[in-house]
mmCIF file of C-alpha atoms in Angstrom:
data_model
loop_
_atom_site.group_PDB
_atom_site.id
_atom_site.type_symbol
_atom_site.label_atom_id
_atom_site.label_comp_id
_atom_site.label_asym_id
_atom_site.label_seq_id
_atom_site.Cartn_x
_atom_site.Cartn_y
_atom_site.Cartn_z
ATOM 1 C CA UNK A 1 19.653 -9.655 -12.258
ATOM 2 C CA UNK A 2 15.908 -10.039 -12.973
ATOM 3 C CA UNK A 3 15.157 -11.989 -9.948
ATOM 4 C CA UNK A 4 17.483 -9.162 -8.409
ATOM 5 C CA UNK A 5 14.763 -6.332 -10.010
ATOM 6 C CA UNK A 6 12.070 -8.195 -8.535
ATOM 7 C CA UNK A 7 13.426 -8.644 -4.804
ATOM 8 C CA UNK A 8 13.804 -4.734 -4.983
ATOM 9 C CA UNK A 9 10.336 -4.563 -6.353
ATOM 10 C CA UNK A 10 9.127 -6.140 -3.690
ATOM 11 C CA UNK A 11 10.560 -4.184 -0.799
ATOM 12 C CA UNK A 12 9.417 -1.214 -2.275
ATOM 13 C CA UNK A 13 5.807 -2.237 -2.380
ATOM 14 C CA UNK A 14 3.877 0.216 -0.648
ATOM 15 C CA UNK A 15 3.265 -1.901 2.876
ATOM 16 C CA UNK A 16 1.880 0.894 4.746
ATOM 17 C CA UNK A 17 -0.980 1.297 2.423
ATOM 18 C CA UNK A 18 -2.259 -2.078 3.876
ATOM 19 C CA UNK A 19 -0.940 -1.792 7.038
ATOM 20 C CA UNK A 20 -4.289 -1.843 8.929
ATOM 21 C CA UNK A 21 -5.875 -3.518 6.460
ATOM 22 C CA UNK A 22 -3.173 -6.562 6.393
ATOM 23 C CA UNK A 23 -1.841 -6.820 10.085
ATOM 24 C CA UNK A 24 -4.208 -8.997 12.152
ATOM 25 C CA UNK A 25 -3.850 -9.728 15.813
ATOM 26 C CA UNK A 26 -3.486 -13.166 15.714
ATOM 27 C CA UNK A 27 -2.809 -14.425 12.583
ATOM 28 C CA UNK A 28 0.612 -16.716 13.231
ATOM 29 C CA UNK A 29 0.229 -18.798 9.431
ATOM 30 C CA UNK A 30 2.662 -21.832 10.166
ATOM 31 C CA UNK A 31 5.875 -22.833 8.388
ATOM 32 C CA UNK A 32 9.448 -23.496 7.954
ATOM 33 C CA UNK A 33 10.999 -20.401 8.189
ATOM 34 C CA UNK A 34 13.654 -19.505 5.327
ATOM 35 C CA UNK A 35 16.427 -21.699 5.136
ATOM 36 C CA UNK A 36 19.027 -19.092 6.357
ATOM 37 C CA UNK A 37 17.271 -15.967 7.407
ATOM 38 C CA UNK A 38 16.471 -15.724 10.912
ATOM 39 C CA UNK A 39 12.939 -15.266 12.401
ATOM 40 C CA UNK A 40 11.849 -13.386 15.159
ATOM 41 C CA UNK A 41 9.333 -15.312 16.850
ATOM 42 C CA UNK A 42 10.626 -17.157 19.705
ATOM 43 C CA UNK A 43 9.360 -20.754 20.077
ATOM 44 C CA UNK A 44 7.556 -20.100 23.256
ATOM 45 C CA UNK A 45 8.519 -21.252 27.313
ATOM 46 C CA UNK A 46 9.456 -25.349 27.338
ATOM 47 C CA UNK A 47 9.190 -26.074 23.673
ATOM 48 C CA UNK A 48 11.737 -28.195 21.922
ATOM 49 C CA UNK A 49 11.865 -27.471 17.811
ATOM 50 C CA UNK A 50 13.615 -29.814 15.709
ATOM 51 C CA UNK A 51 14.824 -29.335 12.387
ATOM 52 C CA UNK A 52 16.540 -31.681 10.213
ATOM 53 C CA UNK A 53 18.404 -29.743 6.354
ATOM 54 C CA UNK A 54 19.168 -31.866 4.215
ATOM 55 C CA UNK A 55 21.422 -30.314 1.105
ATOM 56 C CA UNK A 56 22.786 -30.759 -2.033
ATOM 57 C CA UNK A 57 25.428 -28.813 -3.268
ATOM 58 C CA UNK A 58 27.169 -28.495 -6.802
ATOM 59 C CA UNK A 59 29.699 -26.646 -7.655
ATOM 60 C CA UNK A 60 29.650 -24.917 -11.092
ATOM 61 C CA UNK A 61 32.743 -22.509 -10.657
ATOM 62 C CA UNK A 62 33.989 -19.680 -8.728
ATOM 63 C CA UNK A 63 33.953 -15.878 -8.863
ATOM 64 C CA UNK A 64 37.550 -14.844 -9.231
ATOM 65 C CA UNK A 65 39.031 -11.749 -7.529
ATOM 66 C CA UNK A 66 37.531 -9.080 -9.801
ATOM 67 C CA UNK A 67 34.138 -10.477 -8.661
ATOM 68 C CA UNK A 68 33.927 -12.524 -12.740
ATOM 69 C CA UNK A 69 32.884 -15.661 -13.200
ATOM 70 C CA UNK A 70 34.903 -18.896 -14.048
ATOM 71 C CA UNK A 71 33.655 -21.865 -14.784
ATOM 72 C CA UNK A 72 35.274 -24.928 -13.488
ATOM 73 C CA UNK A 73 37.976 -26.116 -15.643
ATOM 74 C CA UNK A 74 36.798 -29.785 -18.305
ATOM 75 C CA UNK A 75 36.899 -32.846 -16.262
ATOM 76 C CA UNK A 76 36.878 -31.148 -12.750
ATOM 77 C CA UNK A 77 34.220 -31.383 -10.405
ATOM 78 C CA UNK A 78 33.310 -30.367 -7.016
ATOM 79 C CA UNK A 79 29.902 -31.417 -4.414
ATOM 80 C CA UNK A 80 28.891 -31.787 -1.041
ATOM 81 C CA UNK A 81 25.760 -33.370 0.528
ATOM 82 C CA UNK A 82 25.593 -32.064 3.801
ATOM 83 C CA UNK A 83 23.327 -33.101 6.603
ATOM 84 C CA UNK A 84 22.286 -30.363 9.284
ATOM 85 C CA UNK A 85 20.505 -30.531 12.825
ATOM 86 C CA UNK A 86 18.937 -27.584 14.138
ATOM 87 C CA UNK A 87 17.024 -27.519 17.312
ATOM 88 C CA UNK A 88 15.900 -24.648 19.687
ATOM 89 C CA UNK A 89 14.477 -24.913 23.190
ATOM 90 C CA UNK A 90 12.455 -21.659 25.145
ATOM 91 C CA UNK A 91 13.668 -20.887 28.392
ATOM 92 C CA UNK A 92 11.196 -18.269 28.484
ATOM 93 C CA UNK A 93 8.421 -17.174 26.397
ATOM 94 C CA UNK A 94 11.207 -14.592 25.091
ATOM 95 C CA UNK A 95 14.662 -16.082 25.691
ATOM 96 C CA UNK A 96 15.610 -19.422 23.978
ATOM 97 C CA UNK A 97 18.549 -21.516 23.463
ATOM 98 C CA UNK A 98 19.638 -22.981 19.777
ATOM 99 C CA UNK A 99 22.084 -25.273 19.047
ATOM 100 C CA UNK A 100 23.601 -26.524 15.295
ATOM 101 C CA UNK A 101 25.688 -29.691 14.254
ATOM 102 C CA UNK A 102 26.862 -30.063 10.301
ATOM 103 C CA UNK A 103 27.984 -33.727 8.667
ATOM 104 C CA UNK A 104 28.810 -33.338 4.940
ATOM 105 C CA UNK A 105 30.177 -35.504 2.449
ATOM 106 C CA UNK A 106 32.783 -34.166 -0.079
ATOM 107 C CA UNK A 107 33.441 -35.011 -3.579
ATOM 108 C CA UNK A 108 36.346 -33.150 -5.420
ATOM 109 C CA UNK A 109 38.051 -34.004 -8.798
ATOM 110 C CA UNK A 110 41.187 -32.039 -10.032
ATOM 111 C CA UNK A 111 43.470 -32.372 -12.579
ATOM 112 C CA UNK A 112 42.204 -35.551 -13.347
ATOM 113 C CA UNK A 113 42.967 -36.593 -9.498
ATOM 114 C CA UNK A 114 39.400 -37.702 -7.040
ATOM 115 C CA UNK A 115 39.260 -36.555 -3.740
ATOM 116 C CA UNK A 116 36.147 -37.728 -1.236
ATOM 117 C CA UNK A 117 35.829 -37.641 2.814
ATOM 118 C CA UNK A 118 32.839 -37.088 5.058
ATOM 119 C CA UNK A 119 33.287 -35.715 9.145
ATOM 120 C CA UNK A 120 32.139 -33.584 11.201
ATOM 121 C CA UNK A 121 31.783 -29.462 10.076
ATOM 122 C CA UNK A 122 32.154 -26.790 12.603
ATOM 123 C CA UNK A 123 28.623 -26.405 14.936
ATOM 124 C CA UNK A 124 27.384 -23.323 16.219
ATOM 125 C CA UNK A 125 25.195 -22.510 19.669
ATOM 126 C CA UNK A 126 22.867 -19.280 19.979
ATOM 127 C CA UNK A 127 21.206 -17.676 22.477
ATOM 128 C CA UNK A 128 18.138 -15.505 21.124
ATOM 129 C CA UNK A 129 16.300 -12.711 23.258
ATOM 130 C CA UNK A 130 12.733 -10.810 21.982
ATOM 131 C CA UNK A 131 13.752 -7.193 22.348
ATOM 132 C CA UNK A 132 9.990 -6.268 21.557
ATOM 133 C CA UNK A 133 6.818 -7.080 20.258
ATOM 134 C CA UNK A 134 5.452 -6.879 16.571
ATOM 135 C CA UNK A 135 2.700 -3.851 16.498
ATOM 136 C CA UNK A 136 0.725 -2.734 13.613
ATOM 137 C CA UNK A 137 3.338 -0.516 12.320
ATOM 138 C CA UNK A 138 6.840 -2.046 14.039
ATOM 139 C CA UNK A 139 8.467 -5.410 13.155
ATOM 140 C CA UNK A 140 8.758 -7.730 15.748
ATOM 141 C CA UNK A 141 12.163 -7.493 17.040
ATOM 142 C CA UNK A 142 14.995 -10.086 18.613
ATOM 143 C CA UNK A 143 18.563 -10.238 19.583
ATOM 144 C CA UNK A 144 21.560 -12.845 18.886
ATOM 145 C CA UNK A 145 24.238 -13.659 19.925
ATOM 146 C CA UNK A 146 26.135 -17.044 18.585
ATOM 147 C CA UNK A 147 29.252 -18.823 18.629
ATOM 148 C CA UNK A 148 31.169 -21.454 16.298
ATOM 149 C CA UNK A 149 32.772 -24.368 17.042
ATOM 150 C CA UNK A 150 35.758 -25.478 15.047
ATOM 151 C CA UNK A 151 34.533 -29.138 15.720
ATOM 152 C CA UNK A 152 35.290 -29.856 11.915
ATOM 153 C CA UNK A 153 38.830 -30.662 10.354
ATOM 154 C CA UNK A 154 41.025 -27.394 9.204
ATOM 155 C CA UNK A 155 44.629 -28.425 9.261
ATOM 156 C CA UNK A 156 46.730 -31.811 8.261
ATOM 157 C CA UNK A 157 44.943 -32.109 4.703
ATOM 158 C CA UNK A 158 45.451 -35.388 2.653
ATOM 159 C CA UNK A 159 46.968 -34.755 0.303
ATOM 160 C CA UNK A 160 45.515 -37.545 -1.991
ATOM 161 C CA UNK A 161 42.187 -36.202 -1.257
ATOM 162 C CA UNK A 162 42.574 -32.572 -3.245
ATOM 163 C CA UNK A 163 40.845 -30.945 0.328
ATOM 164 C CA UNK A 164 38.046 -32.797 0.542
ATOM 165 C CA UNK A 165 38.798 -34.060 4.402
ATOM 166 C CA UNK A 166 39.088 -30.206 5.555
ATOM 167 C CA UNK A 167 35.318 -29.694 6.704
ATOM 168 C CA UNK A 168 36.144 -26.289 9.095
ATOM 169 C CA UNK A 169 38.028 -23.362 9.626
ATOM 170 C CA UNK A 170 39.497 -23.798 12.876
ATOM 171 C CA UNK A 171 38.650 -20.516 14.785
ATOM 172 C CA UNK A 172 36.360 -19.396 17.265
ATOM 173 C CA UNK A 173 33.951 -17.060 15.869
ATOM 174 C CA UNK A 174 31.463 -15.223 18.465
ATOM 175 C CA UNK A 175 28.875 -13.165 17.080
ATOM 176 C CA UNK A 176 26.134 -10.485 17.095
ATOM 177 C CA UNK A 177 23.271 -10.020 15.585
ATOM 178 C CA UNK A 178 19.598 -8.300 14.758
ATOM 179 C CA UNK A 179 16.610 -9.722 13.574
ATOM 180 C CA UNK A 180 13.037 -8.141 12.516
ATOM 181 C CA UNK A 181 9.780 -10.369 11.272
ATOM 182 C CA UNK A 182 6.818 -8.408 10.111
ATOM 183 C CA UNK A 183 3.550 -9.768 8.973
ATOM 184 C CA UNK A 184 1.289 -7.894 6.149
ATOM 185 C CA UNK A 185 -1.389 -10.770 5.710
ATOM 186 C CA UNK A 186 -0.839 -12.858 3.623
ATOM 187 C CA UNK A 187 3.274 -11.867 3.520
ATOM 188 C CA UNK A 188 5.456 -12.409 6.244
ATOM 189 C CA UNK A 189 8.744 -10.336 5.561
ATOM 190 C CA UNK A 190 12.270 -11.057 7.686
ATOM 191 C CA UNK A 191 15.457 -9.819 7.517
ATOM 192 C CA UNK A 192 18.666 -10.240 9.943
ATOM 193 C CA UNK A 193 22.583 -8.571 10.496
ATOM 194 C CA UNK A 194 24.598 -10.635 12.072
ATOM 195 C CA UNK A 195 28.554 -9.354 12.690
ATOM 196 C CA UNK A 196 31.337 -11.985 13.233
ATOM 197 C CA UNK A 197 34.786 -11.957 14.738
ATOM 198 C CA UNK A 198 36.763 -15.003 14.291
ATOM 199 C CA UNK A 199 39.853 -15.374 16.958
ATOM 200 C CA UNK A 200 43.665 -16.120 15.806
ATOM 201 C CA UNK A 201 44.259 -20.084 15.167
ATOM 202 C CA UNK A 202 47.358 -21.868 14.177
ATOM 203 C CA UNK A 203 46.662 -23.627 10.655
ATOM 204 C CA UNK A 204 49.500 -26.264 9.844
ATOM 205 C CA UNK A 205 52.227 -23.655 11.741
ATOM 206 C CA UNK A 206 50.767 -20.129 10.603
ATOM 207 C CA UNK A 207 48.818 -17.584 12.837
ATOM 208 C CA UNK A 208 45.979 -16.995 10.736
ATOM 209 C CA UNK A 209 43.569 -14.081 11.480
ATOM 210 C CA UNK A 210 40.306 -14.159 9.293
ATOM 211 C CA UNK A 211 38.932 -11.126 9.086
ATOM 212 C CA UNK A 212 35.443 -10.022 10.269
ATOM 213 C CA UNK A 213 32.615 -10.811 8.724
ATOM 214 C CA UNK A 214 29.060 -9.909 8.095
ATOM 215 C CA UNK A 215 26.227 -11.882 7.313
ATOM 216 C CA UNK A 216 23.115 -10.192 6.068
ATOM 217 C CA UNK A 217 19.607 -11.565 4.955
ATOM 218 C CA UNK A 218 16.060 -10.905 3.650
ATOM 219 C CA UNK A 219 13.292 -13.119 3.249
ATOM 220 C CA UNK A 220 9.570 -12.783 2.287
ATOM 221 C CA UNK A 221 6.932 -15.656 2.706
ATOM 222 C CA UNK A 222 3.772 -15.334 0.650
ATOM 223 C CA UNK A 223 0.515 -17.748 2.473
ATOM 224 C CA UNK A 224 -1.441 -19.434 0.230
ATOM 225 C CA UNK A 225 -4.364 -21.543 1.077
ATOM 226 C CA UNK A 226 -4.614 -24.965 2.615
ATOM 227 C CA UNK A 227 -0.976 -24.991 4.443
ATOM 228 C CA UNK A 228 1.341 -23.969 1.147
ATOM 229 C CA UNK A 229 3.656 -20.879 0.439
ATOM 230 C CA UNK A 230 5.645 -19.647 -1.610
ATOM 231 C CA UNK A 231 9.712 -17.934 -0.064
ATOM 232 C CA UNK A 232 11.801 -16.083 -1.706
ATOM 233 C CA UNK A 233 15.226 -15.564 0.267
ATOM 234 C CA UNK A 234 18.551 -13.170 -0.301
ATOM 235 C CA UNK A 235 21.380 -13.735 1.498
ATOM 236 C CA UNK A 236 24.999 -12.068 1.504
ATOM 237 C CA UNK A 237 28.395 -12.254 3.188
ATOM 238 C CA UNK A 238 31.286 -9.444 2.843
ATOM 239 C CA UNK A 239 34.610 -10.425 4.351
ATOM 240 C CA UNK A 240 37.718 -8.814 4.722
ATOM 241 C CA UNK A 241 41.014 -10.234 4.055
ATOM 242 C CA UNK A 242 43.081 -12.812 5.963
ATOM 243 C CA UNK A 243 46.103 -12.314 7.799
ATOM 244 C CA UNK A 244 48.770 -14.980 7.564
ATOM 245 C CA UNK A 245 51.699 -14.615 10.236
ATOM 246 C CA UNK A 246 50.701 -10.649 9.954
ATOM 247 C CA UNK A 247 50.606 -10.481 6.822
ATOM 248 C CA UNK A 248 47.478 -9.629 4.967
ATOM 249 C CA UNK A 249 46.428 -11.413 1.846
ATOM 250 C CA UNK A 250 45.251 -8.575 -0.441
ATOM 251 C CA UNK A 251 43.323 -11.249 -2.459
ATOM 252 C CA UNK A 252 41.743 -12.979 -0.138
ATOM 253 C CA UNK A 253 38.140 -11.129 1.086
ATOM 254 C CA UNK A 254 35.033 -12.500 0.172
ATOM 255 C CA UNK A 255 31.622 -11.448 -1.370
ATOM 256 C CA UNK A 256 28.544 -13.327 -1.879
ATOM 257 C CA UNK A 257 25.564 -13.337 -2.508
ATOM 258 C CA UNK A 258 22.812 -16.301 -2.857
ATOM 259 C CA UNK A 259 19.717 -16.289 -4.328
ATOM 260 C CA UNK A 260 16.470 -18.864 -2.719
ATOM 261 C CA UNK A 261 13.086 -19.631 -3.985
ATOM 262 C CA UNK A 262 11.531 -21.883 -2.499
ATOM 263 C CA UNK A 263 8.476 -23.608 -1.607
ATOM 264 C CA UNK A 264 6.640 -25.186 1.896
ATOM 265 C CA UNK A 265 3.761 -27.005 3.220
ATOM 266 C CA UNK A 266 2.689 -26.915 6.479
ATOM 267 C CA UNK A 267 -0.190 -28.699 9.376
ATOM 268 C CA UNK A 268 0.329 -28.492 12.800
ATOM 269 C CA UNK A 269 2.245 -31.230 13.169
ATOM 270 C CA UNK A 270 4.984 -30.929 10.586
ATOM 271 C CA UNK A 271 6.616 -28.097 8.581
ATOM 272 C CA UNK A 272 7.985 -28.633 5.297
ATOM 273 C CA UNK A 273 10.219 -26.912 2.513
ATOM 274 C CA UNK A 274 11.910 -27.641 -0.485
ATOM 275 C CA UNK A 275 14.473 -24.466 -1.384
ATOM 276 C CA UNK A 276 17.053 -23.918 -4.247
ATOM 277 C CA UNK A 277 20.217 -21.910 -3.729
ATOM 278 C CA UNK A 278 21.979 -20.129 -6.496
ATOM 279 C CA UNK A 279 24.988 -17.600 -5.625
ATOM 280 C CA UNK A 280 24.696 -15.294 -8.356
ATOM 281 C CA UNK A 281 27.284 -13.334 -8.044
ATOM 282 C CA UNK A 282 30.394 -12.970 -4.926
ATOM 283 C CA UNK A 283 34.403 -12.756 -5.265
ATOM 284 C CA UNK A 284 36.733 -15.213 -4.117
ATOM 285 C CA UNK A 285 34.291 -17.346 -3.700
ATOM 286 C CA UNK A 286 32.444 -20.988 -5.233
ATOM 287 C CA UNK A 287 29.855 -20.497 -7.578
ATOM 288 C CA UNK A 288 27.298 -22.761 -6.398
ATOM 289 C CA UNK A 289 23.524 -24.522 -6.639
ATOM 290 C CA UNK A 290 22.059 -26.018 -3.942
ATOM 291 C CA UNK A 291 18.810 -27.971 -3.899
ATOM 292 C CA UNK A 292 17.854 -27.993 0.446
ATOM 293 C CA UNK A 293 14.591 -29.853 1.809
ATOM 294 C CA UNK A 294 13.887 -29.744 5.575
ATOM 295 C CA UNK A 295 11.178 -30.322 7.936
ATOM 296 C CA UNK A 296 10.082 -28.972 11.208
ATOM 297 C CA UNK A 297 8.848 -30.622 14.481
ATOM 298 C CA UNK A 298 7.730 -29.004 17.446
ATOM 299 C CA UNK A 299 7.870 -31.390 20.886
#
């Protein structure tokens, strides 16, 4: 709650009072950016950017259908090591294509039985286009189209692996979003909202229709001397109930809110970031703690 109040205070800060002083044409500080929140600026024509991301996640419990936290039963454990590879390429100065692939390793202990497996998760392709350039008063605005590709395993689970061999959802999920970035030296603010529409999929012979879902994110970066910066972001998810063979499961909707502080260091060659992510509230979702490390390299 205290972290949420601090974030709200940042949002309520009278930015207009120092817009003229804080906005400097050509001030483009280097950073890896937030972990989850999209940024609006494009990479530029002919530029290739690669970003490996390493994530270690430990599940401490879950948020039930009433939104109440429940710790894992004594002796149960759940963790994941995930490696993501994200790449961006500029077609023009205003238009780019991006892609992301994921490899994950899952560890689950439930009721005294242990499960472990690894494999490719679901993948993504994106295209982004700059709609409006940033001015003294308005943010830079970009549009995004994305498609989740079901490259992860989503059915025929091995009963001896406690679900650790499942790495995807099975559905193709097209989505559309809006991305915002605004600089107020020494701060840079980012926000996005994305609507996704999963397509129906057969899972172990059951026709499954996941509900549409909304991802919404907000981040602020504070830039320090000598290439350092602090980052704080909030990541939200809202999804309705799932239907199986046309019947809606009234306890399958998902909510989550994750807060992530981080610290980065950058120079002209490489931008780095270390972040801690914690699920602070939710519904029908795991309560996770994650350590995230990433760097960005531009060709």
